[in-house]
Amino acid sequence: MRCVIARFPFDLIKSEVEQSMSGITPEPVTGVSVTIDRRVYPVMQVGEVITRQNRRDFTVVEMRRALTRLGFTCHDAPPAAPARDARADEGALGW
């Protein structure tokens, strides 16, 4: 499939993306992610590997669109954890 990422054309094939990511350890997911071979990768990590470009050169939207068109499942960013109330721990310390 031909797609444009960071103003550069790429011919991406699903099996080649899977092969490129096979030996890569997934980074912790903090934003949009994609499932490749039962592993969940941040979309930007996948983009960096398959395009060999710096992550600042392309957007999450470009990568998500390309990966979705290839048939991968993309996931929205996980919800933010609620802020911990520091006052709740004061009683536990007996102060």
PDB file of C-alpha atoms in Angstrom:
ATOM      1  CA  MET A   1       0.000   0.000   0.000  1.00  0.00           C
ATOM      2  CA  ARG A   2       1.345   3.407  -0.907  1.00  0.00           C
ATOM      3  CA  CYS A   3       1.055   6.118   1.730  1.00  0.00           C
ATOM      4  CA  VAL A   4       2.638   9.471   2.488  1.00  0.00           C
ATOM      5  CA  ILE A   5       4.255   9.981   5.879  1.00  0.00           C
ATOM      6  CA  ALA A   6       6.075  13.241   6.646  1.00  0.00           C
ATOM      7  CA  ARG A   7       5.763  14.237   2.973  1.00  0.00           C
ATOM      8  CA  PHE A   8       7.642  11.098   1.824  1.00  0.00           C
ATOM      9  CA  PRO A   9       5.936   8.269  -0.092  1.00  0.00           C
ATOM     10  CA  PHE A  10       6.234   4.752   1.335  1.00  0.00           C
ATOM     11  CA  ASP A  11       5.148   1.400  -0.078  1.00  0.00           C
ATOM     12  CA  LEU A  12       4.156  -0.529   3.040  1.00  0.00           C
ATOM     13  CA  ILE A  13       3.155  -4.166   3.206  1.00  0.00           C
ATOM     14  CA  LYS A  14       1.611  -5.637   6.355  1.00  0.00           C
ATOM     15  CA  SER A  15       3.957  -8.633   6.463  1.00  0.00           C
ATOM     16  CA  GLU A  16       7.011  -6.375   6.115  1.00  0.00           C
ATOM     17  CA  VAL A  17       5.846  -4.184   9.001  1.00  0.00           C
ATOM     18  CA  GLU A  18       5.329  -7.322  11.130  1.00  0.00           C
ATOM     19  CA  GLN A  19       8.801  -8.551  10.194  1.00  0.00           C
ATOM     20  CA  SER A  20      10.391  -5.166  10.991  1.00  0.00           C
ATOM     21  CA  MET A  21       8.806  -5.120  14.460  1.00  0.00           C
ATOM     22  CA  SER A  22       9.455  -8.791  15.304  1.00  0.00           C
ATOM     23  CA  GLY A  23      12.729  -8.206  17.170  1.00  0.00           C
ATOM     24  CA  ILE A  24      11.762  -4.875  18.737  1.00  0.00           C
ATOM     25  CA  THR A  25      10.832  -4.626  22.424  1.00  0.00           C
ATOM     26  CA  PRO A  26       7.704  -2.492  22.894  1.00  0.00           C
ATOM     27  CA  GLU A  27       8.162   0.771  24.773  1.00  0.00           C
ATOM     28  CA  PRO A  28       5.668   1.678  27.522  1.00  0.00           C
ATOM     29  CA  VAL A  29       2.419   2.866  25.959  1.00  0.00           C
ATOM     30  CA  THR A  30       1.454   6.413  26.896  1.00  0.00           C
ATOM     31  CA  GLY A  31      -0.519   7.438  23.816  1.00  0.00           C
ATOM     32  CA  VAL A  32      -2.064   5.839  20.753  1.00  0.00           C
ATOM     33  CA  SER A  33      -0.910   2.247  20.280  1.00  0.00           C
ATOM     34  CA  VAL A  34      -1.117  -0.547  17.724  1.00  0.00           C
ATOM     35  CA  THR A  35      -1.242  -4.326  18.074  1.00  0.00           C
ATOM     36  CA  ILE A  36       1.290  -6.193  15.926  1.00  0.00           C
ATOM     37  CA  ASP A  37       1.688  -9.954  16.415  1.00  0.00           C
ATOM     38  CA  ARG A  38      -0.039  -9.907  19.838  1.00  0.00           C
ATOM     39  CA  ARG A  39       2.315  -7.164  21.074  1.00  0.00           C
ATOM     40  CA  VAL A  40       1.213  -3.597  21.730  1.00  0.00           C
ATOM     41  CA  TYR A  41       3.544  -0.864  20.491  1.00  0.00           C
ATOM     42  CA  PRO A  42       3.258   2.919  20.640  1.00  0.00           C
ATOM     43  CA  VAL A  43       2.335   4.136  17.158  1.00  0.00           C
ATOM     44  CA  MET A  44       5.284   6.534  17.117  1.00  0.00           C
ATOM     45  CA  GLN A  45       7.759   3.714  17.863  1.00  0.00           C
ATOM     46  CA  VAL A  46       6.411   1.715  14.929  1.00  0.00           C
ATOM     47  CA  GLY A  47       6.600   4.780  12.698  1.00  0.00           C
ATOM     48  CA  GLU A  48      10.210   5.395  13.630  1.00  0.00           C
ATOM     49  CA  VAL A  49      11.186   1.794  12.863  1.00  0.00           C
ATOM     50  CA  ILE A  50       9.389   1.402   9.545  1.00  0.00           C
ATOM     51  CA  THR A  51      10.148   4.861   8.118  1.00  0.00           C
ATOM     52  CA  ARG A  52      13.636   5.273   9.627  1.00  0.00           C
ATOM     53  CA  GLN A  53      12.715   8.875  10.385  1.00  0.00           C
ATOM     54  CA  ASN A  54      12.840  10.830  13.610  1.00  0.00           C
ATOM     55  CA  ARG A  55       9.549  10.791  15.519  1.00  0.00           C
ATOM     56  CA  ARG A  56       9.370  14.566  15.285  1.00  0.00           C
ATOM     57  CA  ASP A  57       9.092  14.312  11.490  1.00  0.00           C
ATOM     58  CA  PHE A  58       5.637  12.672  11.394  1.00  0.00           C
ATOM     59  CA  THR A  59       2.413  12.714  13.400  1.00  0.00           C
ATOM     60  CA  VAL A  60       0.384  10.136  15.282  1.00  0.00           C
ATOM     61  CA  VAL A  61      -2.484  10.784  12.850  1.00  0.00           C
ATOM     62  CA  GLU A  62      -0.335   9.906   9.817  1.00  0.00           C
ATOM     63  CA  MET A  63       0.916   6.680  11.383  1.00  0.00           C
ATOM     64  CA  ARG A  64      -2.462   5.629  12.741  1.00  0.00           C
ATOM     65  CA  ARG A  65      -4.070   6.150   9.338  1.00  0.00           C
ATOM     66  CA  ALA A  66      -1.363   4.137   7.541  1.00  0.00           C
ATOM     67  CA  LEU A  67      -1.393   1.270  10.063  1.00  0.00           C
ATOM     68  CA  THR A  68      -5.193   1.088  10.049  1.00  0.00           C
ATOM     69  CA  ARG A  69      -5.233   0.955   6.245  1.00  0.00           C
ATOM     70  CA  LEU A  70      -2.745  -1.929   6.418  1.00  0.00           C
ATOM     71  CA  GLY A  71      -5.185  -3.839   8.643  1.00  0.00           C
ATOM     72  CA  PHE A  72      -3.629  -3.360  12.091  1.00  0.00           C
ATOM     73  CA  THR A  73      -5.756  -2.582  15.148  1.00  0.00           C
ATOM     74  CA  CYS A  74      -4.991   0.801  16.690  1.00  0.00           C
ATOM     75  CA  HIS A  75      -6.029   1.754  20.218  1.00  0.00           C
ATOM     76  CA  ASP A  76      -6.696   5.170  21.712  1.00  0.00           C
ATOM     77  CA  ALA A  77      -4.516   6.497  24.503  1.00  0.00           C
ATOM     78  CA  PRO A  78      -5.159   4.823  27.877  1.00  0.00           C
ATOM     79  CA  PRO A  79      -7.089   6.977  30.346  1.00  0.00           C
ATOM     80  CA  ALA A  80      -4.958   9.028  32.702  1.00  0.00           C
ATOM     81  CA  ALA A  81      -4.664   7.677  36.239  1.00  0.00           C
ATOM     82  CA  PRO A  82      -6.484   9.832  38.792  1.00  0.00           C
ATOM     83  CA  ALA A  83      -4.275  12.099  40.859  1.00  0.00           C
ATOM     84  CA  ARG A  84      -3.448  10.671  44.247  1.00  0.00           C
ATOM     85  CA  ASP A  85      -4.666  12.690  47.207  1.00  0.00           C
ATOM     86  CA  ALA A  86      -1.661  13.325  49.477  1.00  0.00           C
ATOM     87  CA  ARG A  87      -3.945  14.097  52.430  1.00  0.00           C
ATOM     88  CA  ALA A  88      -5.283  10.542  52.400  1.00  0.00           C
ATOM     89  CA  ASP A  89      -1.886   9.215  53.446  1.00  0.00           C
ATOM     90  CA  GLU A  90      -1.468  11.600  56.360  1.00  0.00           C
ATOM     91  CA  GLY A  91      -3.701   9.525  58.617  1.00  0.00           C
ATOM     92  CA  ALA A  92      -1.844   6.329  57.774  1.00  0.00           C
ATOM     93  CA  LEU A  93       1.367   7.786  59.172  1.00  0.00           C
ATOM     94  CA  GLY A  94      -0.311   8.911  62.384  1.00  0.00           C
ATOM     95  CA  TRP A  95       0.550  12.579  62.013  1.00  0.00           C
TER      96      TRP A  95
END
